[in-house]
mmCIF file of C-alpha atoms and ligand atoms in Angstrom:
data_model
loop_
_atom_site.group_PDB
_atom_site.id
_atom_site.type_symbol
_atom_site.label_atom_id
_atom_site.label_comp_id
_atom_site.label_asym_id
_atom_site.label_seq_id
_atom_site.Cartn_x
_atom_site.Cartn_y
_atom_site.Cartn_z
ATOM 1 C CA MET A 3 25.145 -5.484 -101.381
ATOM 2 C CA ILE A 4 22.434 -5.587 -104.068
ATOM 3 C CA ASN A 5 23.004 -8.287 -106.678
ATOM 4 C CA VAL A 6 21.823 -7.238 -110.139
ATOM 5 C CA LEU A 7 21.905 -9.877 -112.861
ATOM 6 C CA PHE A 8 22.316 -8.556 -116.402
ATOM 7 C CA ALA A 9 20.371 -11.146 -118.420
ATOM 8 C CA ALA A 10 19.652 -8.971 -121.440
ATOM 9 C CA GLY A 11 22.061 -10.816 -123.705
ATOM 10 C CA PRO A 12 25.829 -10.684 -124.248
ATOM 11 C CA GLU A 13 25.356 -8.387 -127.259
ATOM 12 C CA ASN A 14 24.054 -5.651 -124.924
ATOM 13 C CA TRP A 15 26.526 -6.067 -122.068
ATOM 14 C CA ALA A 16 29.262 -3.860 -123.502
ATOM 15 C CA ASP A 17 26.847 -0.982 -124.149
ATOM 16 C CA TYR A 18 25.040 -1.132 -120.796
ATOM 17 C CA GLN A 19 27.755 -2.002 -118.307
ATOM 18 C CA ALA A 20 29.310 1.455 -117.887
ATOM 19 C CA PRO A 21 26.061 3.508 -117.944
ATOM 20 C CA LEU A 22 24.473 1.147 -115.384
ATOM 21 C CA ARG A 23 27.464 1.307 -113.045
ATOM 22 C CA ALA A 24 27.523 5.118 -113.330
ATOM 23 C CA CYS A 25 23.806 5.399 -112.548
ATOM 24 C CA PHE A 26 23.987 2.958 -109.601
ATOM 25 C CA ALA A 27 26.834 5.053 -108.177
ATOM 26 C CA ARG A 28 24.857 8.278 -108.730
ATOM 27 C CA GLU A 29 21.913 6.782 -106.806
ATOM 28 C CA ASP A 30 24.318 5.681 -104.055
ATOM 29 C CA LEU A 31 23.343 2.043 -104.585
ATOM 30 C CA ASN A 32 25.818 -0.609 -103.478
ATOM 31 C CA VAL A 33 25.348 -2.886 -106.486
ATOM 32 C CA ALA A 34 27.228 -5.937 -107.706
ATOM 33 C CA LEU A 35 26.373 -5.976 -111.430
ATOM 34 C CA SER A 36 27.164 -9.225 -113.207
ATOM 35 C CA THR A 37 26.054 -11.546 -115.968
ATOM 36 C CA SER A 38 26.306 -14.556 -113.619
ATOM 37 C CA HIS A 39 24.943 -14.225 -110.071
ATOM 38 C CA ALA A 40 23.810 -17.333 -108.220
ATOM 39 C CA ALA A 41 20.039 -17.546 -108.754
ATOM 40 C CA ALA A 42 19.034 -17.538 -105.072
ATOM 41 C CA GLU A 43 21.206 -14.478 -104.381
ATOM 42 C CA THR A 44 19.905 -12.364 -107.265
ATOM 43 C CA ASP A 45 17.943 -9.283 -106.171
ATOM 44 C CA TYR A 46 17.019 -7.827 -109.584
ATOM 45 C CA ILE A 47 17.133 -9.105 -113.158
ATOM 46 C CA ILE A 48 17.698 -6.851 -116.153
ATOM 47 C CA TYR A 49 15.911 -8.594 -119.004
ATOM 48 C CA ALA A 50 15.550 -8.486 -122.772
ATOM 49 C CA PRO A 51 13.678 -11.073 -124.841
ATOM 50 C CA SER A 52 16.827 -11.728 -126.860
ATOM 51 C CA GLY A 53 18.675 -12.747 -123.664
ATOM 52 C CA PRO A 54 19.189 -16.335 -122.512
ATOM 53 C CA LEU A 55 17.044 -16.239 -119.343
ATOM 54 C CA GLN A 56 13.509 -17.533 -119.761
ATOM 55 C CA ASP A 57 13.003 -19.667 -116.617
ATOM 56 C CA PHE A 58 12.688 -17.373 -113.618
ATOM 57 C CA SER A 59 11.715 -20.058 -111.097
ATOM 58 C CA PRO A 60 15.226 -20.445 -109.533
ATOM 59 C CA TYR A 61 15.300 -16.689 -108.747
ATOM 60 C CA ARG A 62 13.152 -17.050 -105.662
ATOM 61 C CA ASN A 63 14.500 -13.947 -103.891
ATOM 62 C CA CYS A 64 14.365 -11.652 -106.913
ATOM 63 C CA LYS A 65 12.419 -8.471 -106.166
ATOM 64 C CA ALA A 66 11.728 -7.377 -109.747
ATOM 65 C CA VAL A 67 12.470 -8.114 -113.388
ATOM 66 C CA LEU A 68 13.365 -4.910 -115.249
ATOM 67 C CA SER A 69 12.871 -5.134 -118.997
ATOM 68 C CA LEU A 70 15.016 -3.145 -121.419
ATOM 69 C CA TRP A 71 12.168 -3.390 -123.917
ATOM 70 C CA ALA A 72 8.944 -1.388 -123.939
ATOM 71 C CA GLY A 73 6.950 -4.259 -125.432
ATOM 72 C CA VAL A 74 6.626 -7.206 -123.056
ATOM 73 C CA GLU A 75 4.571 -9.702 -125.042
ATOM 74 C CA ARG A 76 7.370 -12.272 -124.968
ATOM 75 C CA ILE A 77 7.619 -12.339 -121.181
ATOM 76 C CA VAL A 78 4.241 -11.280 -119.820
ATOM 77 C CA GLY A 79 2.707 -14.761 -120.066
ATOM 78 C CA ASN A 80 5.764 -16.550 -118.657
ATOM 79 C CA GLN A 81 4.422 -18.805 -115.880
ATOM 80 C CA SER A 82 7.776 -18.888 -114.075
ATOM 81 C CA LEU A 83 7.661 -15.102 -113.614
ATOM 82 C CA THR A 84 6.143 -14.611 -110.160
ATOM 83 C CA MET A 85 7.925 -11.363 -109.270
ATOM 84 C CA PRO A 86 6.888 -7.860 -110.463
ATOM 85 C CA LEU A 87 7.756 -7.005 -114.074
ATOM 86 C CA CYS A 88 8.601 -3.439 -115.139
ATOM 87 C CA ARG A 89 8.761 -2.449 -118.778
ATOM 88 C CA MET A 90 11.049 0.184 -120.283
ATOM 89 C CA VAL A 91 9.915 3.769 -120.540
ATOM 90 C CA ASP A 92 13.023 5.571 -121.713
ATOM 91 C CA PRO A 93 13.173 9.205 -122.833
ATOM 92 C CA GLY A 94 15.744 8.227 -125.486
ATOM 93 C CA LEU A 95 13.468 5.522 -126.889
ATOM 94 C CA THR A 96 10.482 7.883 -126.851
ATOM 95 C CA GLN A 97 12.427 10.582 -128.691
ATOM 96 C CA GLY A 98 13.516 8.027 -131.305
ATOM 97 C CA MET A 99 9.905 6.996 -131.875
ATOM 98 C CA VAL A 100 8.760 10.613 -132.158
ATOM 99 C CA GLU A 101 11.436 11.211 -134.797
ATOM 100 C CA TRP A 102 10.594 8.044 -136.766
ATOM 101 C CA VAL A 103 6.847 8.671 -136.737
ATOM 102 C CA SER A 104 7.121 12.412 -137.459
ATOM 103 C CA GLY A 105 9.640 11.793 -140.237
ATOM 104 C CA HIS A 106 7.502 9.197 -142.000
ATOM 105 C CA CYS A 107 4.306 11.232 -141.533
ATOM 106 C CA LEU A 108 6.023 14.207 -143.159
ATOM 107 C CA ARG A 109 7.374 11.930 -145.895
ATOM 108 C CA TYR A 110 3.811 10.838 -146.723
ATOM 109 C CA HIS A 111 2.336 14.298 -146.238
ATOM 110 C CA LEU A 112 4.844 15.998 -148.548
ATOM 111 C CA ASN A 113 4.825 13.067 -151.002
ATOM 112 C CA ILE A 114 8.594 12.896 -150.705
ATOM 113 C CA ASP A 115 8.817 9.431 -152.349
ATOM 114 C CA GLY A 116 6.834 10.673 -155.358
ATOM 115 C CA THR A 117 8.840 13.867 -155.635
ATOM 116 C CA LEU A 118 12.155 12.015 -155.554
ATOM 117 C CA SER A 119 11.076 9.592 -158.273
ATOM 118 C CA ARG A 120 10.113 12.504 -160.555
ATOM 119 C CA GLN A 121 13.635 13.732 -161.402
ATOM 120 C CA SER A 122 12.747 13.624 -165.097
ATOM 121 C CA GLY A 123 13.192 17.270 -165.989
ATOM 122 C CA ALA A 124 9.420 17.878 -165.940
ATOM 123 C CA TRP A 125 8.486 21.034 -163.990
ATOM 124 C CA ASP A 126 5.737 19.101 -162.238
ATOM 125 C CA ARG A 127 4.711 21.293 -159.314
ATOM 126 C CA TYR A 128 3.174 19.236 -156.495
ATOM 127 C CA VAL A 129 1.997 21.594 -153.767
ATOM 128 C CA PRO A 130 1.098 19.610 -150.667
ATOM 129 C CA PRO A 131 -1.722 20.767 -148.429
ATOM 130 C CA LEU A 132 -0.756 22.247 -145.092
ATOM 131 C CA ALA A 133 -0.440 19.804 -142.219
ATOM 132 C CA SER A 134 -3.622 21.246 -140.721
ATOM 133 C CA GLU A 135 -5.452 19.790 -143.728
ATOM 134 C CA ARG A 136 -3.935 16.314 -143.215
ATOM 135 C CA ARG A 137 -5.712 13.987 -140.819
ATOM 136 C CA VAL A 138 -3.516 11.602 -138.872
ATOM 137 C CA THR A 139 -4.779 8.965 -136.440
ATOM 138 C CA VAL A 140 -2.617 7.370 -133.762
ATOM 139 C CA LEU A 141 -3.904 4.089 -132.310
ATOM 140 C CA GLY A 142 -2.464 3.701 -128.811
ATOM 141 C CA LEU A 143 -1.973 6.713 -126.576
ATOM 142 C CA GLY A 144 0.507 5.356 -124.077
ATOM 143 C CA GLN A 145 4.025 6.648 -123.514
ATOM 144 C CA LEU A 146 4.916 6.477 -127.197
ATOM 145 C CA GLY A 147 1.553 7.152 -128.841
ATOM 146 C CA GLN A 148 0.954 10.177 -126.665
ATOM 147 C CA ALA A 149 4.406 11.647 -127.375
ATOM 148 C CA CYS A 150 3.969 11.063 -131.120
ATOM 149 C CA ALA A 151 0.426 12.454 -131.224
ATOM 150 C CA THR A 152 1.590 15.567 -129.369
ATOM 151 C CA ALA A 153 4.575 16.055 -131.688
ATOM 152 C CA LEU A 154 2.381 15.621 -134.783
ATOM 153 C CA ALA A 155 -0.133 18.128 -133.416
ATOM 154 C CA ARG A 156 2.718 20.581 -132.784
ATOM 155 C CA ILE A 157 3.807 20.254 -136.419
ATOM 156 C CA GLY A 158 0.236 21.237 -137.243
ATOM 157 C CA PHE A 159 -1.384 17.936 -138.290
ATOM 158 C CA ASP A 160 -5.054 17.346 -137.543
ATOM 159 C CA VAL A 161 -4.520 14.533 -135.023
ATOM 160 C CA THR A 162 -6.944 11.981 -133.635
ATOM 161 C CA GLY A 163 -5.855 9.441 -131.042
ATOM 162 C CA TRP A 164 -7.496 6.277 -129.786
ATOM 163 C CA ALA A 165 -6.848 4.125 -126.720
ATOM 164 C CA ARG A 166 -8.598 1.666 -124.420
ATOM 165 C CA SER A 167 -9.419 4.337 -121.830
ATOM 166 C CA ALA A 168 -10.484 7.984 -122.183
ATOM 167 C CA LYS A 169 -7.687 10.550 -122.512
ATOM 168 C CA ALA A 170 -7.268 14.321 -122.687
ATOM 169 C CA ILE A 171 -4.221 15.427 -124.701
ATOM 170 C CA ALA A 172 -3.741 19.037 -125.762
ATOM 171 C CA GLY A 173 -4.269 19.452 -129.514
ATOM 172 C CA VAL A 174 -5.401 15.838 -130.035
ATOM 173 C CA ARG A 175 -8.979 14.620 -130.524
ATOM 174 C CA CYS A 176 -9.070 11.632 -128.169
ATOM 175 C CA LEU A 177 -11.407 8.694 -128.734
ATOM 176 C CA HIS A 178 -11.789 5.335 -127.077
ATOM 177 C CA GLY A 179 -13.843 2.155 -127.228
ATOM 178 C CA VAL A 180 -15.301 0.311 -130.214
ATOM 179 C CA ASP A 181 -17.292 3.256 -131.618
ATOM 180 C CA GLY A 182 -14.277 5.479 -131.142
ATOM 181 C CA LEU A 183 -12.191 3.117 -133.254
ATOM 182 C CA SER A 184 -14.532 3.377 -136.251
ATOM 183 C CA ASP A 185 -14.438 7.177 -136.012
ATOM 184 C CA ALA A 186 -10.674 7.182 -135.651
ATOM 185 C CA LEU A 187 -10.238 4.991 -138.735
ATOM 186 C CA ARG A 188 -12.786 6.784 -140.927
ATOM 187 C CA THR A 189 -10.738 9.990 -140.951
ATOM 188 C CA ALA A 190 -7.217 8.513 -140.987
ATOM 189 C CA GLU A 191 -5.353 9.683 -144.072
ATOM 190 C CA ILE A 192 -2.249 8.497 -142.221
ATOM 191 C CA LEU A 193 -2.706 5.753 -139.614
ATOM 192 C CA VAL A 194 -0.007 5.192 -136.971
ATOM 193 C CA LEU A 195 -0.089 1.963 -134.944
ATOM 194 C CA LEU A 196 1.417 2.237 -131.469
ATOM 195 C CA LEU A 197 -0.504 -0.458 -129.638
ATOM 196 C CA PRO A 198 1.080 -3.320 -127.709
ATOM 197 C CA ASP A 199 0.787 -6.954 -128.772
ATOM 198 C CA THR A 200 -1.943 -8.459 -126.585
ATOM 199 C CA PRO A 201 -4.786 -10.925 -127.203
ATOM 200 C CA ASP A 202 -7.122 -7.898 -127.578
ATOM 201 C CA THR A 203 -5.030 -6.140 -130.219
ATOM 202 C CA ASP A 204 -4.158 -9.225 -132.270
ATOM 203 C CA THR A 205 -5.169 -8.586 -135.930
ATOM 204 C CA LEU A 206 -7.027 -5.420 -134.933
ATOM 205 C CA ILE A 207 -6.269 -4.058 -138.397
ATOM 206 C CA ASN A 208 -8.183 -6.654 -140.392
ATOM 207 C CA ALA A 209 -9.978 -6.458 -143.758
ATOM 208 C CA GLN A 210 -13.071 -4.835 -142.275
ATOM 209 C CA ARG A 211 -11.096 -2.113 -140.463
ATOM 210 C CA LEU A 212 -8.856 -1.480 -143.455
ATOM 211 C CA ALA A 213 -12.038 -0.896 -145.453
ATOM 212 C CA GLN A 214 -13.042 1.803 -142.961
ATOM 213 C CA LEU A 215 -9.940 3.826 -143.804
ATOM 214 C CA PRO A 216 -10.304 6.493 -146.485
ATOM 215 C CA GLN A 217 -9.302 5.587 -150.043
ATOM 216 C CA GLY A 218 -5.554 6.164 -150.445
ATOM 217 C CA ALA A 219 -4.739 5.996 -146.726
ATOM 218 C CA ARG A 220 -1.191 5.315 -145.616
ATOM 219 C CA ILE A 221 -0.158 3.148 -142.686
ATOM 220 C CA LEU A 222 2.821 3.364 -140.349
ATOM 221 C CA ASN A 223 3.336 0.367 -138.066
ATOM 222 C CA PRO A 224 6.074 0.802 -135.476
ATOM 223 C CA GLY A 225 3.904 -1.048 -132.874
ATOM 224 C CA ARG A 226 3.913 -4.809 -133.431
ATOM 225 C CA GLY A 227 3.460 -7.064 -136.462
ATOM 226 C CA THR A 228 0.539 -8.910 -134.862
ATOM 227 C CA LEU A 229 -1.627 -5.776 -135.041
ATOM 228 C CA ILE A 230 -2.108 -6.291 -138.789
ATOM 229 C CA ASP A 231 -3.726 -9.057 -140.842
ATOM 230 C CA ASP A 232 -0.931 -9.228 -143.428
ATOM 231 C CA ALA A 233 -3.016 -10.887 -146.158
ATOM 232 C CA ALA A 234 -5.741 -8.262 -145.755
ATOM 233 C CA LEU A 235 -3.206 -5.426 -145.920
ATOM 234 C CA LEU A 236 -1.586 -6.861 -149.056
ATOM 235 C CA ALA A 237 -5.023 -7.193 -150.675
ATOM 236 C CA ALA A 238 -5.904 -3.586 -149.746
ATOM 237 C CA LEU A 239 -2.559 -2.404 -151.164
ATOM 238 C CA ASP A 240 -3.098 -4.392 -154.371
ATOM 239 C CA ARG A 241 -6.428 -2.730 -155.042
ATOM 240 C CA ASP A 242 -4.975 0.699 -154.118
ATOM 241 C CA HIS A 243 -7.373 1.220 -151.235
ATOM 242 C CA ILE A 244 -4.254 1.630 -149.115
ATOM 243 C CA ALA A 245 -1.715 3.713 -151.009
ATOM 244 C CA HIS A 246 1.360 2.764 -149.006
ATOM 245 C CA ALA A 247 2.532 1.126 -145.783
ATOM 246 C CA THR A 248 5.766 1.608 -143.864
ATOM 247 C CA LEU A 249 6.257 -1.368 -141.574
ATOM 248 C CA ASP A 250 8.917 -1.636 -138.877
ATOM 249 C CA VAL A 251 7.649 -4.717 -137.027
ATOM 250 C CA PHE A 252 6.500 -8.113 -138.233
ATOM 251 C CA ARG A 253 4.996 -11.374 -137.011
ATOM 252 C CA GLN A 254 8.309 -13.027 -137.839
ATOM 253 C CA GLU A 255 11.547 -11.051 -137.390
ATOM 254 C CA PRO A 256 13.778 -10.804 -139.270
ATOM 255 C CA LEU A 257 11.148 -10.635 -142.011
ATOM 256 C CA PRO A 258 11.767 -13.763 -144.169
ATOM 257 C CA PRO A 259 13.499 -12.932 -147.494
ATOM 258 C CA ASP A 260 10.591 -14.331 -149.521
ATOM 259 C CA HIS A 261 7.917 -12.321 -147.697
ATOM 260 C CA LEU A 262 5.635 -10.417 -150.089
ATOM 261 C CA TYR A 263 6.237 -7.170 -148.187
ATOM 262 C CA TRP A 264 9.836 -7.009 -149.416
ATOM 263 C CA ALA A 265 8.857 -6.943 -153.093
ATOM 264 C CA HIS A 266 5.672 -4.893 -152.867
ATOM 265 C CA PRO A 267 6.115 -1.532 -154.633
ATOM 266 C CA ASN A 268 3.928 0.229 -152.072
ATOM 267 C CA VAL A 269 5.542 -1.117 -148.925
ATOM 268 C CA THR A 270 8.612 0.184 -147.138
ATOM 269 C CA VAL A 271 10.197 -2.284 -144.720
ATOM 270 C CA THR A 272 12.373 -1.018 -141.889
ATOM 271 C CA PRO A 273 14.077 -3.650 -139.685
ATOM 272 C CA HIS A 274 12.598 -2.938 -136.219
ATOM 273 C CA ILE A 275 14.585 0.253 -135.811
ATOM 274 C CA ALA A 276 11.813 2.776 -135.174
ATOM 275 C CA ALA A 277 12.970 3.288 -131.614
ATOM 276 C CA GLU A 278 15.823 1.709 -129.731
ATOM 277 C CA THR A 279 16.280 1.739 -125.962
ATOM 278 C CA ARG A 280 19.254 4.040 -125.325
ATOM 279 C CA PRO A 281 21.706 2.768 -122.681
ATOM 280 C CA GLU A 282 22.495 6.194 -121.163
ATOM 281 C CA THR A 283 18.882 7.144 -120.492
ATOM 282 C CA ALA A 284 17.592 3.616 -119.857
ATOM 283 C CA ALA A 285 20.270 2.982 -117.202
ATOM 284 C CA ARG A 286 18.835 5.904 -115.221
ATOM 285 C CA VAL A 287 15.395 4.317 -115.311
ATOM 286 C CA ILE A 288 16.760 0.953 -114.112
ATOM 287 C CA ALA A 289 18.722 2.587 -111.281
ATOM 288 C CA GLU A 290 15.737 4.699 -110.257
ATOM 289 C CA ASN A 291 13.531 1.608 -110.038
ATOM 290 C CA ILE A 292 16.066 -0.287 -107.917
ATOM 291 C CA ARG A 293 16.420 2.743 -105.644
ATOM 292 C CA ARG A 294 12.644 2.905 -105.291
ATOM 293 C CA SER A 295 12.313 -0.784 -104.552
ATOM 294 C CA GLU A 296 15.097 -0.686 -101.963
ATOM 295 C CA SER A 297 13.488 2.261 -100.175
ATOM 296 C CA GLY A 298 9.984 0.775 -100.269
ATOM 297 C CA GLU A 299 8.588 3.158 -102.895
ATOM 298 C CA PRO A 300 6.316 1.870 -105.669
ATOM 299 C CA LEU A 301 8.038 0.673 -108.837
ATOM 300 C CA LEU A 302 7.707 2.693 -112.030
ATOM 301 C CA TYR A 303 6.190 1.217 -115.225
ATOM 302 C CA LEU A 304 4.805 -1.961 -113.689
ATOM 303 C CA VAL A 305 3.231 -4.253 -116.250
ATOM 304 C CA ASP A 306 -0.397 -5.220 -115.713
ATOM 305 C CA ARG A 307 -0.123 -8.974 -116.198
ATOM 306 C CA ALA A 308 -3.857 -9.362 -116.828
ATOM 307 C CA LEU A 309 -3.973 -6.687 -119.553
ATOM 308 C CA GLY A 310 -0.652 -7.847 -121.031
ATOM 309 C CA TYR A 311 1.050 -4.430 -121.221
HETATM 310 P P1 LIG B 410 2.014 1.854 -123.369
HETATM 311 O O1 LIG B 410 1.708 0.630 -122.580
HETATM 312 O O2 LIG B 410 2.474 3.067 -122.669
HETATM 313 O O3 LIG B 410 0.731 2.266 -124.230
HETATM 314 C C1 LIG B 410 -0.080 1.345 -124.856
HETATM 315 C C2 LIG B 410 -1.293 2.079 -125.398
HETATM 316 O O4 LIG B 410 -2.109 1.156 -126.115
HETATM 317 C C3 LIG B 410 -2.171 2.673 -124.291
HETATM 318 O O5 LIG B 410 -2.681 3.914 -124.681
HETATM 319 C C4 LIG B 410 -3.310 1.666 -124.195
HETATM 320 O O6 LIG B 410 -4.544 2.198 -123.765
HETATM 321 C C5 LIG B 410 -3.441 1.241 -125.625
HETATM 322 N N1 LIG B 410 -4.081 -0.064 -125.716
HETATM 323 C C6 LIG B 410 -3.654 -1.260 -125.241
HETATM 324 N N2 LIG B 410 -4.553 -2.226 -125.520
HETATM 325 C C7 LIG B 410 -5.568 -1.616 -126.169
HETATM 326 C C8 LIG B 410 -6.786 -2.079 -126.704
HETATM 327 N N3 LIG B 410 -7.155 -3.354 -126.627
HETATM 328 N N4 LIG B 410 -7.603 -1.184 -127.298
HETATM 329 C C9 LIG B 410 -7.246 0.118 -127.374
HETATM 330 N N5 LIG B 410 -6.096 0.628 -126.884
HETATM 331 C C10 LIG B 410 -5.263 -0.242 -126.292
HETATM 332 O O7 LIG B 410 3.080 1.405 -124.469
HETATM 333 P P2 LIG B 410 4.153 2.312 -125.228
HETATM 334 O O8 LIG B 410 3.454 3.489 -125.774
HETATM 335 O O9 LIG B 410 5.337 2.509 -124.381
HETATM 336 O O10 LIG B 410 4.571 1.312 -126.406
HETATM 337 C C11 LIG B 410 3.624 0.856 -127.354
HETATM 338 C C12 LIG B 410 4.213 -0.278 -128.156
HETATM 339 O O11 LIG B 410 5.203 0.200 -129.062
HETATM 340 C C13 LIG B 410 4.966 -1.337 -127.360
HETATM 341 O O12 LIG B 410 4.090 -2.218 -126.713
HETATM 342 C C14 LIG B 410 5.778 -2.013 -128.437
HETATM 343 O O13 LIG B 410 5.006 -3.048 -129.014
HETATM 344 C C15 LIG B 410 6.000 -0.906 -129.469
HETATM 345 N N6 LIG B 410 7.404 -0.495 -129.547
HETATM 346 C C16 LIG B 410 8.036 -0.594 -130.761
HETATM 347 C C17 LIG B 410 9.340 -0.189 -130.907
HETATM 348 C C18 LIG B 410 10.008 -0.241 -132.233
HETATM 349 O O14 LIG B 410 11.217 0.012 -132.328
HETATM 350 N N7 LIG B 410 9.297 -0.549 -133.294
HETATM 351 C C19 LIG B 410 10.104 0.344 -129.774
HETATM 352 C C20 LIG B 410 9.338 0.399 -128.543
HETATM 353 C C21 LIG B 410 8.040 -0.002 -128.458
HETATM 354 P P3 LIG B 410 -4.737 2.795 -122.286
HETATM 355 O O15 LIG B 410 -3.906 4.062 -122.271
HETATM 356 O O16 LIG B 410 -6.163 3.076 -122.215
HETATM 357 O O17 LIG B 410 -4.227 1.756 -121.348
HETATM 358 C C1 LIG B 411 10.649 -2.500 -127.589
HETATM 359 C C2 LIG B 411 11.059 -2.627 -128.955
HETATM 360 O O1 LIG B 411 9.574 -3.012 -127.272
HETATM 361 O O2 LIG B 411 12.234 -2.357 -129.265
HETATM 362 O O3 LIG B 411 11.359 -1.888 -126.784
HETATM 363 O O4 LIG B 411 10.269 -2.995 -129.836
#
């Protein structure tokens, strides 16, 4: 019997219980799934940062912690976590992110906000350029950034991507390193942030880097709030260097009611909904990883604890 502890919070239990059981059965895994296994008898832990479990030290026989979240900044530095940590790479989550990013890029590209606010009776013909004339930069070319960059290139956008290491992605101009970042920013009419929250990415988008963006650039941040220096972004918005920002993630969530982003006319706030882990598809990933571990195969989506993602 394999004891799997669901420690991803009571609010998720109802949604995940049935898909997980179905996937364990499909993989022929003899699993006891519960929200309350004895610590020493727990083989795997399903984790979310919103869940109650933060001290992993009693789980001395646990073979892996399997996160339901893609971003692991709230667990990766946990000193009590001595077992392998896998993050979530879920086709449902990826598809959600592709839809959110593509939708908001098209919204900016077609000036949909401006068109909707012009219902005045004036026959004011705004003809947008074609997507091939619109330069979009995606910072972060991992599971999500790569899928979004590819989708944007398929729509026809002129896409540049940037990551820590060199990449080759069909239809995307791939850059990396410090020089690559300046190039990637210089051309970004629309900038998409899909980097993880790590010490290296903290406040990457500061005043100096915002100044490198073209006049009138727009920013989409579905990555993490820590990527942006908020004061610098607000200043760049106030002087119209940045025309608009759509922000899904924040240093403090929920975003406090008195935060300047809420009232700013050129900011759209979305409440961390860009992409949600989907129980049906995520359960397959969890079951596949337990199957792999039990048969001695390498785990999928292992987090590099030194890099922080
Ligand atoms: P991945 O780990 O697959 O990709 C991360 C990417 O960022 C990689 O391309 C990596 O480069 C790059 N990167 C990391 N550090 C640096 C750095 N210092 N300089 C340059 N590039 C760097 O993550 P995902 O694509 O799966 O997810 C990205 C983030 O999206 C998550 O960490 C999370 O914060 C956020 N997210 C937000 C959601 C939402 O609803 N708003 C939902 C899910 C995720 P390299 O390829 O070279 O390693
Ligand atoms: C995640 C998220 O990291 O929802 O999965 O932000």
